[in-house]
Coordinates of C-alpha atoms in Angstrom, one line a residue:
X1 CA -45.0 42.4 41.2
X2 CA -42.6 44.5 39.8
X3 CA -39.5 42.6 41.1
X4 CA -41.6 39.4 40.8
X5 CA -41.5 40.4 37.3
X6 CA -37.7 41.7 37.2
X7 CA -36.3 38.6 38.9
X8 CA -38.2 36.0 36.1
X9 CA -36.8 38.6 33.3
X10 CA -33.5 38.2 35.1
X11 CA -34.0 34.4 34.9
X12 CA -35.2 34.2 31.4
X13 CA -31.8 36.0 30.6
X14 CA -30.0 33.5 31.7
X15 CA -31.0 30.8 30.4
X16 CA -31.0 32.7 27.1
X17 CA -27.3 32.6 27.1
X18 CA -27.1 28.8 28.5
X19 CA -29.1 27.6 25.2
X20 CA -27.1 30.1 23.0
X21 CA -24.0 28.8 24.7
X22 CA -25.0 24.8 24.1
X23 CA -25.7 25.8 21.0
X24 CA -22.5 27.4 20.1
X25 CA -21.1 24.0 21.2
X26 CA -23.2 22.3 19.1
X27 CA -22.6 24.7 16.3
X28 CA -18.6 23.5 17.3
X29 CA -18.8 19.4 17.4
X30 CA -20.7 19.6 14.1
X31 CA -18.5 21.4 12.7
X32 CA -15.2 19.3 14.3
X33 CA -17.7 15.9 13.2
X34 CA -17.9 17.1 9.6
X35 CA -14.1 18.0 9.4
X36 CA -13.6 14.1 11.1
X37 CA -15.9 12.5 8.1
X38 CA -13.5 15.2 5.8
X39 CA -9.8 13.6 7.5
X40 CA -11.8 9.7 7.0
X41 CA -12.8 10.4 3.6
X42 CA -8.8 11.7 3.2
X43 CA -7.7 8.8 4.8
X44 CA -10.0 5.9 3.4
X45 CA -8.4 8.0 -0.7
X46 CA -4.7 7.6 0.8
X47 CA -5.0 3.8 1.9
X48 CA -6.9 3.5 -2.1
X49 CA -4.1 4.8 -3.8
X50 CA -1.5 3.1 -1.3
X51 CA -3.1 -0.3 -2.9
X52 CA -3.5 1.1 -6.6
X53 CA 0.0 1.7 -6.3
X54 CA 1.2 -1.5 -4.6
X55 CA -1.0 -3.4 -7.5
X56 CA 1.4 -1.9 -10.3
X57 CA 4.6 -1.9 -8.5
X58 CA 3.1 -5.8 -7.9
X59 CA 2.0 -6.4 -11.5
X60 CA 5.8 -4.9 -12.6
X61 CA 8.1 -7.2 -10.3
X62 CA 6.5 -10.4 -11.5
X63 CA 7.1 -9.2 -15.0
X64 CA 10.2 -8.6 -14.6
X65 CA 10.7 -11.8 -13.0
X66 CA 9.0 -13.6 -16.1
X67 CA 11.2 -11.8 -17.8
X68 CA 14.3 -13.1 -15.8
X69 CA 13.1 -16.7 -15.8
X70 CA 12.7 -16.9 -19.9
X71 CA 16.1 -15.6 -19.7
X72 CA 16.9 -18.5 -17.6
X73 CA 15.7 -20.6 -19.6
X74 CA 16.4 -19.4 -23.2
X75 CA 19.9 -18.9 -21.6
X76 CA 19.6 -22.8 -20.5
X77 CA 18.1 -24.2 -23.8
X78 CA 21.6 -21.9 -24.9
X79 CA 23.7 -24.1 -22.9
X80 CA 21.9 -27.3 -23.9
X81 CA 22.4 -26.7 -27.6
X82 CA 25.7 -25.9 -27.3
X83 CA 27.3 -28.7 -25.0
X84 CA 25.2 -30.8 -27.9
X85 CA 26.9 -29.6 -30.1
X86 CA 30.3 -29.2 -28.4
X87 CA 29.1 -33.6 -28.0
X88 CA 29.1 -34.0 -32.2
X89 CA 32.1 -31.9 -32.6
X90 CA 34.2 -33.9 -30.2
X91 CA 32.9 -36.9 -32.0
X92 CA 33.8 -35.7 -35.2
X93 CA 37.9 -34.9 -34.1
X94 CA 37.6 -38.7 -32.9
X95 CA 37.6 -39.3 -36.5
X96 CA 38.5 -37.1 -38.3
X97 CA 41.7 -36.9 -36.9
X98 CA 43.6 -34.3 -39.6
X99 CA 40.5 -32.3 -38.8
X100 CA 42.0 -32.2 -34.1
X101 CA 43.8 -28.8 -34.3
X102 CA 40.3 -26.0 -36.7
X103 CA 37.9 -29.0 -34.4
X104 CA 39.3 -28.7 -30.9
X105 CA 39.6 -24.7 -31.9
X106 CA 35.9 -24.8 -32.0
X107 CA 34.7 -26.7 -29.0
X108 CA 37.2 -24.1 -26.5
X109 CA 34.7 -21.7 -28.2
X110 CA 31.6 -23.2 -27.7
X111 CA 33.5 -23.9 -23.9
X112 CA 33.7 -19.8 -24.0
X113 CA 29.8 -19.5 -24.9
X114 CA 28.4 -22.1 -22.7
X115 CA 30.9 -20.9 -19.5
X116 CA 29.5 -17.5 -20.7
X117 CA 25.9 -18.8 -21.1
X118 CA 26.0 -19.9 -17.6
X119 CA 27.5 -16.9 -16.5
X120 CA 25.0 -15.2 -16.8
X121 CA 21.7 -18.0 -15.6
X122 CA 23.9 -16.9 -12.7
X123 CA 23.7 -13.5 -12.1
X124 CA 19.8 -13.8 -13.9
X125 CA 19.1 -16.1 -10.9
X126 CA 20.4 -13.3 -8.4
X127 CA 18.6 -10.7 -10.1
X128 CA 15.3 -13.0 -9.1
X129 CA 16.0 -14.0 -6.2
X130 CA 16.8 -10.2 -5.3
X131 CA 13.2 -9.5 -7.0
X132 CA 11.5 -11.5 -5.5
X133 CA 13.1 -10.1 -1.7
X134 CA 12.4 -6.7 -2.9
X135 CA 8.7 -8.0 -3.6
X136 CA 8.6 -9.2 -0.4
X137 CA 9.9 -6.1 1.4
X138 CA 7.2 -4.6 -0.6
X139 CA 4.6 -6.4 0.6
X140 CA 5.0 -6.3 4.4
X141 CA 5.6 -2.4 4.0
X142 CA 2.0 -2.6 2.7
X143 CA 0.0 -4.0 5.1
X144 CA 2.3 -2.0 8.0
X145 CA 0.9 1.0 5.6
X146 CA -2.8 -0.8 5.8
X147 CA -3.3 -1.2 9.6
X148 CA -1.8 2.6 10.2
X149 CA -4.5 3.5 8.0
X150 CA -7.5 1.3 9.2
X151 CA -5.9 2.7 12.5
X152 CA -6.1 6.3 12.5
X153 CA -9.5 5.6 10.3
X154 CA -10.7 3.8 13.7
X155 CA -9.3 6.5 15.4
X156 CA -10.7 8.4 13.6
X157 CA -14.8 7.2 13.8
X158 CA -14.0 6.6 17.9
X159 CA -14.0 10.9 17.6
X160 CA -16.9 11.2 15.6
X161 CA -19.2 9.5 17.3
X162 CA -17.8 10.6 20.6
X163 CA -18.7 14.0 19.2
X164 CA -22.4 12.9 18.0
X165 CA -22.5 11.5 21.0
X166 CA -21.6 15.0 22.7
X167 CA -23.9 16.5 20.1
X168 CA -26.7 14.4 21.0
X169 CA -26.4 15.4 24.8
X170 CA -26.1 18.6 24.6
X171 CA -29.0 18.8 21.6
X172 CA -31.4 17.0 24.2
X173 CA -30.3 19.7 27.4
X174 CA -31.1 22.3 25.1
X175 CA -34.3 21.0 24.4
X176 CA -35.5 20.2 28.3
X177 CA -34.1 24.5 28.4
X178 CA -36.6 25.6 26.2
X179 CA -39.0 23.7 27.2
X180 CA -38.9 24.6 31.0
X181 CA -38.6 28.2 29.2
X182 CA -42.0 27.9 27.6
X183 CA -43.7 26.3 30.6

């Protein structure tokens, strides 16, 4: 009878050791799941920050494009205005031969200003094209970052689910063992 009790005691000690080991594994799984949730929250916050930064950059690029377009329109208006003025002056030269030299000088000055305005408009168009290309590059980069963040979040979620399954499996096993010990 004593030997039987000793054997049962050894069995109980062994079972208790197994239950304690299972409980330790469940604790580790819970800690891993908590860390994964923190990582997932961090990735979600980083994605939100990236989206906000991209929105700010897009807004700045659109404002810059609008400024360049407005400047180009202004240059076009100046060019048209000066061209109209030059035509009037040329017509005046035809009827006022005595002022030919003076009027011709003014026309040449107006032509130089038109050339400057045309060069400015060309530079502004180059700048506008460059800004448009930069915006497109930023959008593509953001799309790549979003995809990578979503893939990382999916990985973290899958790992969290796996940890939860391991935790539930071990908890069920421990319950069976504890119920066995009770009976």
